[in-house]
PDB file of C-alpha atoms in Angstrom:
ATOM      1  CA  UNK A   1     -20.149  78.806 191.789  1.00 80.00           C
ATOM      2  CA  UNK A   2     -23.092  76.470 191.229  1.00 87.00           C
ATOM      3  CA  UNK A   3     -25.752  76.016 188.601  1.00 91.00           C
ATOM      4  CA  UNK A   4     -29.182  75.553 190.139  1.00 94.00           C
ATOM      5  CA  UNK A   5     -32.415  74.646 188.400  1.00 95.00           C
ATOM      6  CA  UNK A   6     -35.943  74.663 189.755  1.00 96.00           C
ATOM      7  CA  UNK A   7     -39.130  73.019 188.571  1.00 96.00           C
ATOM      8  CA  UNK A   8     -41.707  74.236 187.893  1.00 96.00           C
ATOM      9  CA  UNK A   9     -40.693  77.756 186.924  1.00 95.00           C
ATOM     10  CA  UNK A  10     -44.231  78.963 187.595  1.00 96.00           C
ATOM     11  CA  UNK A  11     -47.632  77.560 188.427  1.00 97.00           C
ATOM     12  CA  UNK A  12     -51.187  78.615 189.111  1.00 97.00           C
ATOM     13  CA  UNK A  13     -52.904  76.516 191.759  1.00 97.00           C
ATOM     14  CA  UNK A  14     -56.266  76.307 193.446  1.00 97.00           C
ATOM     15  CA  UNK A  15     -56.587  76.915 197.150  1.00 97.00           C
ATOM     16  CA  UNK A  16     -56.485  73.801 199.293  1.00 97.00           C
ATOM     17  CA  UNK A  17     -54.127  71.950 196.966  1.00 97.00           C
ATOM     18  CA  UNK A  18     -50.400  71.288 197.374  1.00 97.00           C
ATOM     19  CA  UNK A  19     -47.437  71.936 195.111  1.00 98.00           C
ATOM     20  CA  UNK A  20     -43.998  70.333 195.242  1.00 98.00           C
ATOM     21  CA  UNK A  21     -41.068  72.387 193.989  1.00 98.00           C
ATOM     22  CA  UNK A  22     -37.856  70.685 192.937  1.00 98.00           C
ATOM     23  CA  UNK A  23     -34.345  72.063 193.224  1.00 97.00           C
ATOM     24  CA  UNK A  24     -31.400  70.464 191.427  1.00 97.00           C
ATOM     25  CA  UNK A  25     -27.742  71.492 191.781  1.00 96.00           C
ATOM     26  CA  UNK A  26     -24.906  70.623 189.410  1.00 94.00           C
ATOM     27  CA  UNK A  27     -22.528  69.701 192.239  1.00 92.00           C
ATOM     28  CA  UNK A  28     -22.692  68.117 195.662  1.00 92.00           C
ATOM     29  CA  UNK A  29     -23.433  70.601 198.419  1.00 90.00           C
ATOM     30  CA  UNK A  30     -23.963  70.188 202.117  1.00 87.00           C
ATOM     31  CA  UNK A  31     -26.392  72.987 202.801  1.00 87.00           C
ATOM     32  CA  UNK A  32     -29.432  73.951 200.781  1.00 92.00           C
ATOM     33  CA  UNK A  33     -31.860  76.697 201.673  1.00 94.00           C
ATOM     34  CA  UNK A  34     -35.430  77.559 200.773  1.00 96.00           C
ATOM     35  CA  UNK A  35     -36.613  81.168 200.685  1.00 96.00           C
ATOM     36  CA  UNK A  36     -39.925  82.876 200.093  1.00 96.00           C
ATOM     37  CA  UNK A  37     -40.202  86.232 198.364  1.00 93.00           C
ATOM     38  CA  UNK A  38     -43.671  87.690 198.670  1.00 92.00           C
ATOM     39  CA  UNK A  39     -44.805  90.242 196.080  1.00 87.00           C
ATOM     40  CA  UNK A  40     -42.712  93.397 196.326  1.00 84.00           C
ATOM     41  CA  UNK A  41     -40.840  92.080 199.359  1.00 87.00           C
ATOM     42  CA  UNK A  42     -37.409  90.884 200.250  1.00 89.00           C
ATOM     43  CA  UNK A  43     -36.361  87.278 200.809  1.00 92.00           C
ATOM     44  CA  UNK A  44     -37.332  85.385 203.935  1.00 93.00           C
ATOM     45  CA  UNK A  45     -35.613  82.143 204.864  1.00 93.00           C
ATOM     46  CA  UNK A  46     -38.068  79.271 205.266  1.00 96.00           C
ATOM     47  CA  UNK A  47     -35.717  76.466 206.225  1.00 95.00           C
ATOM     48  CA  UNK A  48     -32.274  74.966 205.909  1.00 93.00           C
ATOM     49  CA  UNK A  49     -32.010  71.466 204.477  1.00 92.00           C
ATOM     50  CA  UNK A  50     -29.005  69.265 205.162  1.00 86.00           C
ATOM     51  CA  UNK A  51     -28.718  65.834 203.607  1.00 83.00           C
ATOM     52  CA  UNK A  52     -29.468  63.057 206.047  1.00 80.00           C
ATOM     53  CA  UNK A  53     -31.144  65.175 208.689  1.00 82.00           C
ATOM     54  CA  UNK A  54     -34.430  66.932 209.318  1.00 87.00           C
ATOM     55  CA  UNK A  55     -34.776  70.403 207.900  1.00 92.00           C
ATOM     56  CA  UNK A  56     -34.421  73.306 210.304  1.00 92.00           C
ATOM     57  CA  UNK A  57     -37.298  75.755 210.059  1.00 95.00           C
ATOM     58  CA  UNK A  58     -37.238  79.466 210.802  1.00 93.00           C
ATOM     59  CA  UNK A  59     -39.673  81.154 213.119  1.00 92.00           C
ATOM     60  CA  UNK A  60     -43.102  81.354 211.522  1.00 94.00           C
ATOM     61  CA  UNK A  61     -42.633  78.339 209.254  1.00 96.00           C
ATOM     62  CA  UNK A  62     -43.682  74.796 210.168  1.00 96.00           C
ATOM     63  CA  UNK A  63     -43.014  71.394 208.705  1.00 96.00           C
ATOM     64  CA  UNK A  64     -46.699  70.568 208.227  1.00 96.00           C
ATOM     65  CA  UNK A  65     -47.107  73.543 205.915  1.00 97.00           C
ATOM     66  CA  UNK A  66     -43.717  73.364 204.173  1.00 97.00           C
ATOM     67  CA  UNK A  67     -42.391  69.790 204.242  1.00 96.00           C
ATOM     68  CA  UNK A  68     -38.901  69.478 202.796  1.00 96.00           C
ATOM     69  CA  UNK A  69     -37.005  66.473 201.503  1.00 94.00           C
ATOM     70  CA  UNK A  70     -33.260  66.217 200.941  1.00 94.00           C
ATOM     71  CA  UNK A  71     -32.589  62.731 199.618  1.00 91.00           C
ATOM     72  CA  UNK A  72     -29.047  63.390 198.373  1.00 92.00           C
ATOM     73  CA  UNK A  73     -26.375  66.063 198.052  1.00 92.00           C
ATOM     74  CA  UNK A  74     -27.672  67.524 194.776  1.00 94.00           C
ATOM     75  CA  UNK A  75     -31.448  67.586 195.181  1.00 95.00           C
ATOM     76  CA  UNK A  76     -34.183  68.924 197.444  1.00 96.00           C
ATOM     77  CA  UNK A  77     -37.929  69.471 197.318  1.00 96.00           C
ATOM     78  CA  UNK A  78     -40.191  71.946 199.061  1.00 97.00           C
ATOM     79  CA  UNK A  79     -43.919  71.273 199.270  1.00 98.00           C
ATOM     80  CA  UNK A  80     -46.372  74.083 199.870  1.00 98.00           C
ATOM     81  CA  UNK A  81     -49.335  72.355 201.487  1.00 98.00           C
ATOM     82  CA  UNK A  82     -53.008  73.278 201.692  1.00 97.00           C
ATOM     83  CA  UNK A  83     -52.358  76.466 199.780  1.00 97.00           C
ATOM     84  CA  UNK A  84     -54.162  79.748 200.247  1.00 97.00           C
ATOM     85  CA  UNK A  85     -53.844  82.990 198.256  1.00 96.00           C
ATOM     86  CA  UNK A  86     -51.402  84.237 200.926  1.00 95.00           C
ATOM     87  CA  UNK A  87     -48.931  81.597 199.706  1.00 97.00           C
ATOM     88  CA  UNK A  88     -48.628  83.366 196.356  1.00 97.00           C
ATOM     89  CA  UNK A  89     -44.918  84.139 196.226  1.00 96.00           C
ATOM     90  CA  UNK A  90     -41.659  83.357 194.538  1.00 95.00           C
ATOM     91  CA  UNK A  91     -39.953  80.376 196.141  1.00 97.00           C
ATOM     92  CA  UNK A  92     -36.190  80.187 195.711  1.00 96.00           C
ATOM     93  CA  UNK A  93     -33.691  77.557 196.637  1.00 96.00           C
ATOM     94  CA  UNK A  94     -30.067  78.361 197.248  1.00 95.00           C
ATOM     95  CA  UNK A  95     -26.863  76.542 198.088  1.00 93.00           C
ATOM     96  CA  UNK A  96     -23.717  77.377 200.010  1.00 86.00           C
ATOM     97  CA  UNK A  97     -20.534  76.969 198.000  1.00 84.00           C
ATOM     98  CA  UNK A  98     -17.005  77.267 199.296  1.00 79.00           C
ATOM     99  CA  UNK A  99     -15.961  77.437 202.906  1.00 69.00           C
ATOM    100  CA  UNK A 100     -14.877  79.958 205.469  1.00 67.00           C
ATOM    101  CA  UNK A 101     -14.441  83.426 204.080  1.00 64.00           C
ATOM    102  CA  UNK A 102     -15.160  82.276 200.530  1.00 70.00           C
ATOM    103  CA  UNK A 103     -18.528  80.766 201.422  1.00 77.00           C
ATOM    104  CA  UNK A 104     -21.223  82.202 199.159  1.00 85.00           C
ATOM    105  CA  UNK A 105     -24.890  81.467 198.550  1.00 89.00           C
ATOM    106  CA  UNK A 106     -26.010  80.975 194.986  1.00 92.00           C
ATOM    107  CA  UNK A 107     -29.656  81.059 194.018  1.00 94.00           C
ATOM    108  CA  UNK A 108     -31.881  79.226 191.630  1.00 94.00           C
ATOM    109  CA  UNK A 109     -34.193  81.048 189.192  1.00 93.00           C
ATOM    110  CA  UNK A 110     -37.198  80.711 191.485  1.00 95.00           C
ATOM    111  CA  UNK A 111     -40.682  79.230 191.214  1.00 96.00           C
ATOM    112  CA  UNK A 112     -43.457  81.755 190.782  1.00 96.00           C
ATOM    113  CA  UNK A 113     -46.609  80.535 192.477  1.00 97.00           C
ATOM    114  CA  UNK A 114     -50.053  82.074 192.177  1.00 97.00           C
ATOM    115  CA  UNK A 115     -52.814  80.630 194.335  1.00 97.00           C
ATOM    116  CA  UNK A 116     -56.388  81.412 193.358  1.00 96.00           C
TER     117      UNK A 116
ATOM    118  CA  UNK B   1     -28.066  89.309 215.660  1.00 75.00           C
ATOM    119  CA  UNK B   2     -27.574  90.848 212.258  1.00 84.00           C
ATOM    120  CA  UNK B   3     -29.622  93.195 210.117  1.00 88.00           C
ATOM    121  CA  UNK B   4     -29.441  95.227 206.938  1.00 93.00           C
ATOM    122  CA  UNK B   5     -31.010  98.558 206.088  1.00 95.00           C
ATOM    123  CA  UNK B   6     -31.219  99.708 202.493  1.00 96.00           C
ATOM    124  CA  UNK B   7     -31.948 103.399 202.257  1.00 93.00           C
ATOM    125  CA  UNK B   8     -34.321 104.165 199.437  1.00 91.00           C
ATOM    126  CA  UNK B   9     -36.713 101.567 198.103  1.00 93.00           C
ATOM    127  CA  UNK B  10     -36.548 103.183 194.675  1.00 96.00           C
ATOM    128  CA  UNK B  11     -33.672 105.004 192.991  1.00 97.00           C
ATOM    129  CA  UNK B  12     -34.015 106.594 189.577  1.00 97.00           C
ATOM    130  CA  UNK B  13     -31.017 107.748 187.519  1.00 97.00           C
ATOM    131  CA  UNK B  14     -30.383 108.860 183.977  1.00 97.00           C
ATOM    132  CA  UNK B  15     -28.387 106.705 181.607  1.00 97.00           C
ATOM    133  CA  UNK B  16     -24.699 107.552 182.039  1.00 97.00           C
ATOM    134  CA  UNK B  17     -25.164 108.955 185.538  1.00 97.00           C
ATOM    135  CA  UNK B  18     -23.604 107.681 188.736  1.00 97.00           C
ATOM    136  CA  UNK B  19     -25.437 104.871 190.510  1.00 98.00           C
ATOM    137  CA  UNK B  20     -25.319 104.881 194.324  1.00 98.00           C
ATOM    138  CA  UNK B  21     -27.325 102.332 196.301  1.00 98.00           C
ATOM    139  CA  UNK B  22     -26.996 102.559 200.063  1.00 97.00           C
ATOM    140  CA  UNK B  23     -26.668  99.713 202.538  1.00 97.00           C
ATOM    141  CA  UNK B  24     -25.999  99.849 206.264  1.00 96.00           C
ATOM    142  CA  UNK B  25     -25.534  96.749 208.337  1.00 93.00           C
ATOM    143  CA  UNK B  26     -25.574  95.641 211.930  1.00 89.00           C
ATOM    144  CA  UNK B  27     -23.637  92.626 213.083  1.00 82.00           C
ATOM    145  CA  UNK B  28     -22.224  91.468 216.392  1.00 76.00           C
ATOM    146  CA  UNK B  29     -19.256  89.854 214.640  1.00 77.00           C
ATOM    147  CA  UNK B  30     -17.143  90.930 211.671  1.00 77.00           C
ATOM    148  CA  UNK B  31     -19.579  90.476 208.814  1.00 83.00           C
ATOM    149  CA  UNK B  32     -19.512  89.059 205.348  1.00 89.00           C
ATOM    150  CA  UNK B  33     -21.492  91.351 203.045  1.00 92.00           C
ATOM    151  CA  UNK B  34     -23.070  90.711 199.690  1.00 94.00           C
ATOM    152  CA  UNK B  35     -24.894  92.529 196.929  1.00 97.00           C
ATOM    153  CA  UNK B  36     -27.284  90.555 194.748  1.00 96.00           C
ATOM    154  CA  UNK B  37     -29.230  91.710 191.698  1.00 96.00           C
ATOM    155  CA  UNK B  38     -32.615  90.409 190.585  1.00 93.00           C
ATOM    156  CA  UNK B  39     -33.704  91.121 187.033  1.00 92.00           C
ATOM    157  CA  UNK B  40     -37.412  90.909 186.237  1.00 87.00           C
ATOM    158  CA  UNK B  41     -38.737  87.361 186.449  1.00 82.00           C
ATOM    159  CA  UNK B  42     -35.345  85.944 187.392  1.00 86.00           C
ATOM    160  CA  UNK B  43     -33.596  84.637 190.492  1.00 88.00           C
ATOM    161  CA  UNK B  44     -30.828  86.388 192.391  1.00 91.00           C
ATOM    162  CA  UNK B  45     -27.401  86.859 190.864  1.00 93.00           C
ATOM    163  CA  UNK B  46     -24.348  87.600 192.972  1.00 93.00           C
ATOM    164  CA  UNK B  47     -22.835  90.990 192.117  1.00 95.00           C
ATOM    165  CA  UNK B  48     -20.022  91.096 194.636  1.00 94.00           C
ATOM    166  CA  UNK B  49     -19.055  90.169 198.166  1.00 91.00           C
ATOM    167  CA  UNK B  50     -16.891  91.457 201.005  1.00 90.00           C
ATOM    168  CA  UNK B  51     -15.070  88.868 203.077  1.00 83.00           C
ATOM    169  CA  UNK B  52     -12.590  90.940 205.119  1.00 76.00           C
ATOM    170  CA  UNK B  53      -9.907  91.171 202.461  1.00 74.00           C
ATOM    171  CA  UNK B  54      -9.818  94.423 200.489  1.00 83.00           C
ATOM    172  CA  UNK B  55     -12.335  97.035 201.626  1.00 88.00           C
ATOM    173  CA  UNK B  56     -13.051  98.087 198.035  1.00 93.00           C
ATOM    174  CA  UNK B  57     -14.671  95.200 196.246  1.00 94.00           C
ATOM    175  CA  UNK B  58     -15.159  95.032 192.500  1.00 94.00           C
ATOM    176  CA  UNK B  59     -17.964  92.983 191.065  1.00 94.00           C
ATOM    177  CA  UNK B  60     -19.541  92.139 187.768  1.00 93.00           C
ATOM    178  CA  UNK B  61     -21.021  94.609 185.271  1.00 93.00           C
ATOM    179  CA  UNK B  62     -18.817  97.493 186.487  1.00 96.00           C
ATOM    180  CA  UNK B  63     -20.243  97.629 190.013  1.00 97.00           C
ATOM    181  CA  UNK B  64     -18.148  98.072 193.119  1.00 97.00           C
ATOM    182  CA  UNK B  65     -18.766  98.517 196.822  1.00 97.00           C
ATOM    183  CA  UNK B  66     -16.707  99.868 199.683  1.00 95.00           C
ATOM    184  CA  UNK B  67     -16.785  98.439 203.174  1.00 93.00           C
ATOM    185  CA  UNK B  68     -16.594 101.176 205.808  1.00 93.00           C
ATOM    186  CA  UNK B  69     -16.492  99.741 209.294  1.00 90.00           C
ATOM    187  CA  UNK B  70     -16.689 103.136 211.018  1.00 91.00           C
ATOM    188  CA  UNK B  71     -19.931 103.892 209.174  1.00 93.00           C
ATOM    189  CA  UNK B  72     -21.198 100.259 209.143  1.00 93.00           C
ATOM    190  CA  UNK B  73     -21.877 100.767 205.461  1.00 95.00           C
ATOM    191  CA  UNK B  74     -21.433  98.822 202.251  1.00 96.00           C
ATOM    192  CA  UNK B  75     -22.762 101.110 199.513  1.00 97.00           C
ATOM    193  CA  UNK B  76     -22.912  99.930 195.923  1.00 98.00           C
ATOM    194  CA  UNK B  77     -21.750 102.213 193.120  1.00 98.00           C
ATOM    195  CA  UNK B  78     -21.331 102.271 189.375  1.00 98.00           C
ATOM    196  CA  UNK B  79     -19.806 105.280 187.590  1.00 97.00           C
ATOM    197  CA  UNK B  80     -22.114 105.222 184.580  1.00 97.00           C
ATOM    198  CA  UNK B  81     -25.561 103.661 184.534  1.00 97.00           C
ATOM    199  CA  UNK B  82     -26.719 101.577 181.607  1.00 96.00           C
ATOM    200  CA  UNK B  83     -30.281 100.764 180.676  1.00 96.00           C
ATOM    201  CA  UNK B  84     -29.548  97.091 181.352  1.00 95.00           C
ATOM    202  CA  UNK B  85     -28.806  97.903 185.015  1.00 96.00           C
ATOM    203  CA  UNK B  86     -32.501  98.390 185.721  1.00 96.00           C
ATOM    204  CA  UNK B  87     -33.321  95.752 188.343  1.00 96.00           C
ATOM    205  CA  UNK B  88     -33.891  95.133 192.051  1.00 95.00           C
ATOM    206  CA  UNK B  89     -30.758  95.165 194.188  1.00 97.00           C
ATOM    207  CA  UNK B  90     -30.467  93.415 197.533  1.00 96.00           C
ATOM    208  CA  UNK B  91     -27.815  93.877 200.184  1.00 96.00           C
ATOM    209  CA  UNK B  92     -27.251  90.926 202.531  1.00 94.00           C
ATOM    210  CA  UNK B  93     -25.158  90.200 205.606  1.00 91.00           C
ATOM    211  CA  UNK B  94     -23.847  86.968 207.041  1.00 86.00           C
ATOM    212  CA  UNK B  95     -22.130  86.723 210.368  1.00 70.00           C
ATOM    213  CA  UNK B  96     -18.753  85.077 210.478  1.00 61.00           C
ATOM    214  CA  UNK B  97     -17.831  81.616 211.733  1.00 60.00           C
ATOM    215  CA  UNK B  98     -20.582  79.029 211.784  1.00 62.00           C
ATOM    216  CA  UNK B  99     -23.348  81.570 211.152  1.00 65.00           C
ATOM    217  CA  UNK B 100     -24.388  80.630 207.640  1.00 74.00           C
ATOM    218  CA  UNK B 101     -27.686  82.492 207.513  1.00 82.00           C
ATOM    219  CA  UNK B 102     -28.072  85.400 205.129  1.00 88.00           C
ATOM    220  CA  UNK B 103     -30.156  88.351 206.228  1.00 90.00           C
ATOM    221  CA  UNK B 104     -31.428  90.484 203.370  1.00 93.00           C
ATOM    222  CA  UNK B 105     -32.358  94.111 203.147  1.00 94.00           C
ATOM    223  CA  UNK B 106     -35.716  95.093 201.682  1.00 93.00           C
ATOM    224  CA  UNK B 107     -34.228  95.816 198.301  1.00 95.00           C
ATOM    225  CA  UNK B 108     -33.799  98.891 196.114  1.00 96.00           C
ATOM    226  CA  UNK B 109     -35.436  99.118 192.729  1.00 96.00           C
ATOM    227  CA  UNK B 110     -33.147 100.883 190.267  1.00 97.00           C
ATOM    228  CA  UNK B 111     -34.755 102.618 187.309  1.00 97.00           C
ATOM    229  CA  UNK B 112     -32.575 103.945 184.495  1.00 97.00           C
ATOM    230  CA  UNK B 113     -34.058 106.681 182.330  1.00 96.00           C
ATOM    231  CA  UNK B 114     -32.918 107.276 178.742  1.00 94.00           C
TER     232      UNK B 114
END
Protein backbone atom coordinates (compact mmCIF):
# COMPACT_ATOMS: atom_id res chain seq x y z
CA UNK A 1 0.00 0.00 0.00
CA UNK A 2 0.95 3.67 0.19
CA UNK A 3 0.43 6.51 2.61
CA UNK A 4 -0.64 9.68 0.85
CA UNK A 5 -1.04 13.14 2.32
CA UNK A 6 -2.57 16.23 0.77
CA UNK A 7 -2.31 19.90 1.63
CA UNK A 8 -4.44 21.82 2.27
CA UNK A 9 -7.17 19.56 3.60
CA UNK A 10 -9.76 22.23 2.84
CA UNK A 11 -9.92 25.82 1.70
CA UNK A 12 -12.38 28.57 0.91
CA UNK A 13 -11.32 30.76 -2.00
CA UNK A 14 -12.60 33.76 -3.89
CA UNK A 15 -13.50 33.48 -7.54
CA UNK A 16 -10.75 34.46 -9.94
CA UNK A 17 -7.96 33.26 -7.65
CA UNK A 18 -5.86 30.10 -7.91
CA UNK A 19 -5.11 27.34 -5.44
CA UNK A 20 -2.24 24.84 -5.51
CA UNK A 21 -2.84 21.45 -3.92
CA UNK A 22 0.08 19.30 -2.85
CA UNK A 23 0.25 15.53 -2.82
CA UNK A 24 3.01 13.65 -1.00
CA UNK A 25 3.55 9.87 -1.06
CA UNK A 26 5.64 7.84 1.38
CA UNK A 27 7.29 5.80 -1.38
CA UNK A 28 8.47 6.30 -4.94
CA UNK A 29 5.74 5.73 -7.50
CA UNK A 30 5.69 6.05 -11.24
CA UNK A 31 2.11 7.08 -11.81
CA UNK A 32 0.10 9.63 -9.89
CA UNK A 33 -3.44 10.66 -10.67
CA UNK A 34 -5.64 13.64 -9.90
CA UNK A 35 -9.40 13.27 -9.56
CA UNK A 36 -12.28 15.64 -9.01
CA UNK A 37 -15.35 14.69 -7.01
CA UNK A 38 -18.11 17.23 -7.38
CA UNK A 39 -20.75 17.46 -4.64
CA UNK A 40 -22.78 14.26 -4.49
CA UNK A 41 -20.99 12.82 -7.52
CA UNK A 42 -18.55 10.10 -8.32
CA UNK A 43 -14.87 10.56 -9.13
CA UNK A 44 -13.72 11.93 -12.46
CA UNK A 45 -10.12 11.60 -13.57
CA UNK A 46 -8.53 14.96 -14.36
CA UNK A 47 -5.07 13.87 -15.43
CA UNK A 48 -2.28 11.36 -15.06
CA UNK A 49 1.10 12.66 -13.93
CA UNK A 50 4.29 10.75 -14.64
CA UNK A 51 7.62 12.01 -13.38
CA UNK A 52 9.70 13.61 -16.09
CA UNK A 53 6.94 14.05 -18.62
CA UNK A 54 3.96 16.28 -19.28
CA UNK A 55 0.74 15.31 -17.58
CA UNK A 56 -1.90 13.61 -19.70
CA UNK A 57 -5.29 15.26 -19.40
CA UNK A 58 -8.69 13.64 -19.81
CA UNK A 59 -11.36 14.98 -22.10
CA UNK A 60 -12.85 18.16 -20.68
CA UNK A 61 -9.78 19.14 -18.67
CA UNK A 62 -7.04 21.45 -19.95
CA UNK A 63 -3.58 22.34 -18.76
CA UNK A 64 -4.31 26.08 -18.56
CA UNK A 65 -7.06 25.45 -16.02
CA UNK A 66 -5.40 22.58 -14.11
CA UNK A 67 -1.61 22.81 -14.42
CA UNK A 68 0.18 19.89 -12.82
CA UNK A 69 3.77 19.49 -11.69
CA UNK A 70 5.57 16.23 -10.94
CA UNK A 71 9.09 17.14 -9.90
CA UNK A 72 10.02 13.76 -8.40
CA UNK A 73 8.69 10.27 -7.70
CA UNK A 74 7.02 11.15 -4.39
CA UNK A 75 5.40 14.53 -4.99
CA UNK A 76 2.93 16.28 -7.28
CA UNK A 77 0.90 19.48 -7.32
CA UNK A 78 -2.38 20.39 -8.96
CA UNK A 79 -3.30 24.04 -9.43
CA UNK A 80 -6.90 25.09 -9.92
CA UNK A 81 -6.63 28.34 -11.85
CA UNK A 82 -8.99 31.29 -12.17
CA UNK A 83 -11.51 29.58 -9.95
CA UNK A 84 -15.27 29.86 -10.23
CA UNK A 85 -17.97 28.43 -7.95
CA UNK A 86 -18.26 25.47 -10.36
CA UNK A 87 -14.78 24.39 -9.24
CA UNK A 88 -16.07 23.70 -5.73
CA UNK A 89 -15.25 20.02 -5.33
CA UNK A 90 -13.11 17.51 -3.54
CA UNK A 91 -9.79 17.02 -5.30
CA UNK A 92 -8.05 13.71 -4.68
CA UNK A 93 -4.69 12.42 -5.69
CA UNK A 94 -3.97 8.74 -6.02
CA UNK A 95 -1.05 6.48 -6.84
CA UNK A 96 -0.63 3.11 -8.50
CA UNK A 97 1.16 0.55 -6.36
CA UNK A 98 2.25 -2.89 -7.43
CA UNK A 99 2.32 -4.23 -10.94
CA UNK A 100 0.32 -6.46 -13.21
CA UNK A 101 -2.58 -8.13 -11.50
CA UNK A 102 -1.62 -6.71 -8.11
CA UNK A 103 -1.68 -3.11 -9.32
CA UNK A 104 -3.96 -1.03 -7.09
CA UNK A 105 -4.75 2.65 -6.76
CA UNK A 106 -4.56 4.18 -3.32
CA UNK A 107 -6.07 7.55 -2.55
CA UNK A 108 -5.18 10.53 -0.46
CA UNK A 109 -7.64 12.11 1.99
CA UNK A 110 -8.70 14.78 -0.48
CA UNK A 111 -8.76 18.58 -0.54
CA UNK A 112 -12.17 20.12 -0.04
CA UNK A 113 -12.44 23.34 -2.01
CA UNK A 114 -15.24 25.88 -1.77
CA UNK A 115 -15.18 28.79 -4.20
CA UNK A 116 -17.30 31.81 -3.36
CA UNK B 1 -14.18 0.89 -23.26
CA UNK B 2 -15.18 0.12 -19.71
CA UNK B 3 -18.04 1.22 -17.49
CA UNK B 4 -19.63 0.51 -14.14
CA UNK B 5 -23.26 0.67 -13.09
CA UNK B 6 -24.18 0.71 -9.42
CA UNK B 7 -27.83 -0.10 -8.90
CA UNK B 8 -29.33 2.00 -6.16
CA UNK B 9 -27.87 5.34 -5.20
CA UNK B 10 -29.08 4.84 -1.64
CA UNK B 11 -29.46 1.63 0.36
CA UNK B 12 -30.85 1.60 3.87
CA UNK B 13 -30.56 -1.42 6.19
CA UNK B 14 -31.10 -2.14 9.85
CA UNK B 15 -28.19 -2.88 12.12
CA UNK B 16 -27.47 -6.62 11.98
CA UNK B 17 -29.15 -7.07 8.59
CA UNK B 18 -27.53 -8.25 5.39
CA UNK B 19 -25.82 -5.60 3.27
CA UNK B 20 -26.01 -6.04 -0.51
CA UNK B 21 -24.62 -3.36 -2.82
CA UNK B 22 -24.91 -4.08 -6.52
CA UNK B 23 -22.33 -3.44 -9.21
CA UNK B 24 -22.39 -4.43 -12.87
CA UNK B 25 -19.50 -3.78 -15.18
CA UNK B 26 -18.71 -3.61 -18.85
CA UNK B 27 -15.24 -4.26 -20.15
CA UNK B 28 -13.80 -5.36 -23.47
CA UNK B 29 -11.01 -7.26 -21.70
CA UNK B 30 -10.96 -9.36 -18.54
CA UNK B 31 -11.37 -6.71 -15.87
CA UNK B 32 -9.86 -5.90 -12.55
CA UNK B 33 -12.62 -4.82 -10.16
CA UNK B 34 -12.49 -2.84 -6.97
CA UNK B 35 -14.73 -1.67 -4.17
CA UNK B 36 -13.79 1.50 -2.31
CA UNK B 37 -15.46 3.07 0.72
CA UNK B 38 -15.60 6.77 1.52
CA UNK B 39 -16.49 7.78 5.06
CA UNK B 40 -17.77 11.32 5.62
CA UNK B 41 -15.09 13.94 5.03
CA UNK B 42 -12.47 11.34 4.15
CA UNK B 43 -10.74 10.00 1.05
CA UNK B 44 -11.31 6.61 -0.53
CA UNK B 45 -10.25 3.43 1.22
CA UNK B 46 -9.79 0.17 -0.64
CA UNK B 47 -12.21 -2.50 0.60
CA UNK B 48 -11.30 -5.33 -1.74
CA UNK B 49 -10.27 -6.14 -5.28
CA UNK B 50 -10.72 -8.88 -7.87
CA UNK B 51 -7.73 -9.67 -10.06
CA UNK B 52 -8.72 -12.94 -11.77
CA UNK B 53 -7.68 -15.25 -8.95
CA UNK B 54 -10.49 -16.47 -6.70
CA UNK B 55 -13.97 -15.33 -7.74
CA UNK B 56 -15.01 -14.79 -4.12
CA UNK B 57 -12.94 -12.00 -2.68
CA UNK B 58 -12.77 -11.16 1.00
CA UNK B 59 -11.97 -7.65 2.09
CA UNK B 60 -11.66 -5.59 5.21
CA UNK B 61 -14.37 -5.02 7.83
CA UNK B 62 -16.17 -8.30 6.99
CA UNK B 63 -17.08 -7.36 3.42
CA UNK B 64 -16.80 -9.72 0.49
CA UNK B 65 -17.67 -9.66 -3.19
CA UNK B 66 -18.22 -12.33 -5.80
CA UNK B 67 -17.16 -11.98 -9.40
CA UNK B 68 -19.72 -13.49 -11.77
CA UNK B 69 -18.58 -13.31 -15.36
CA UNK B 70 -21.85 -14.65 -16.79
CA UNK B 71 -23.76 -11.84 -15.07
CA UNK B 72 -20.96 -9.22 -15.43
CA UNK B 73 -21.49 -8.49 -11.76
CA UNK B 74 -19.36 -7.82 -8.71
CA UNK B 75 -21.82 -7.30 -5.86
CA UNK B 76 -20.60 -6.37 -2.41
CA UNK B 77 -22.05 -8.11 0.65
CA UNK B 78 -21.71 -8.19 4.40
CA UNK B 79 -23.72 -10.64 6.53
CA UNK B 80 -24.44 -8.25 9.39
CA UNK B 81 -24.43 -4.48 9.10
CA UNK B 82 -22.84 -2.33 11.77
CA UNK B 83 -23.50 1.33 12.42
CA UNK B 84 -19.89 2.08 11.47
CA UNK B 85 -20.54 0.76 7.94
CA UNK B 86 -22.54 3.87 7.07
CA UNK B 87 -20.62 5.45 4.18
CA UNK B 88 -20.51 5.90 0.41
CA UNK B 89 -19.38 2.85 -1.54
CA UNK B 90 -17.86 3.00 -5.00
CA UNK B 91 -17.34 0.16 -7.45
CA UNK B 92 -14.56 0.64 -10.01
CA UNK B 93 -13.22 -1.24 -13.02
CA UNK B 94 -9.82 -1.26 -14.66
CA UNK B 95 -9.09 -3.01 -17.89
CA UNK B 96 -6.22 -5.43 -17.96
CA UNK B 97 -2.76 -4.98 -19.46
CA UNK B 98 -1.53 -1.44 -19.89
CA UNK B 99 -4.94 0.11 -19.19
CA UNK B 100 -4.31 1.74 -15.84
CA UNK B 101 -7.35 4.01 -15.73
CA UNK B 102 -10.02 3.39 -13.13
CA UNK B 103 -13.62 4.00 -14.08
CA UNK B 104 -15.92 4.55 -11.12
CA UNK B 105 -19.59 3.95 -10.63
CA UNK B 106 -21.77 6.74 -9.27
CA UNK B 107 -21.63 5.39 -5.76
CA UNK B 108 -24.13 3.94 -3.30
CA UNK B 109 -24.81 5.64 0.00
CA UNK B 110 -25.34 3.05 2.73
CA UNK B 111 -27.40 4.07 5.74
CA UNK B 112 -27.56 1.80 8.77
CA UNK B 113 -30.53 2.23 11.09
CA UNK B 114 -30.40 1.26 14.77
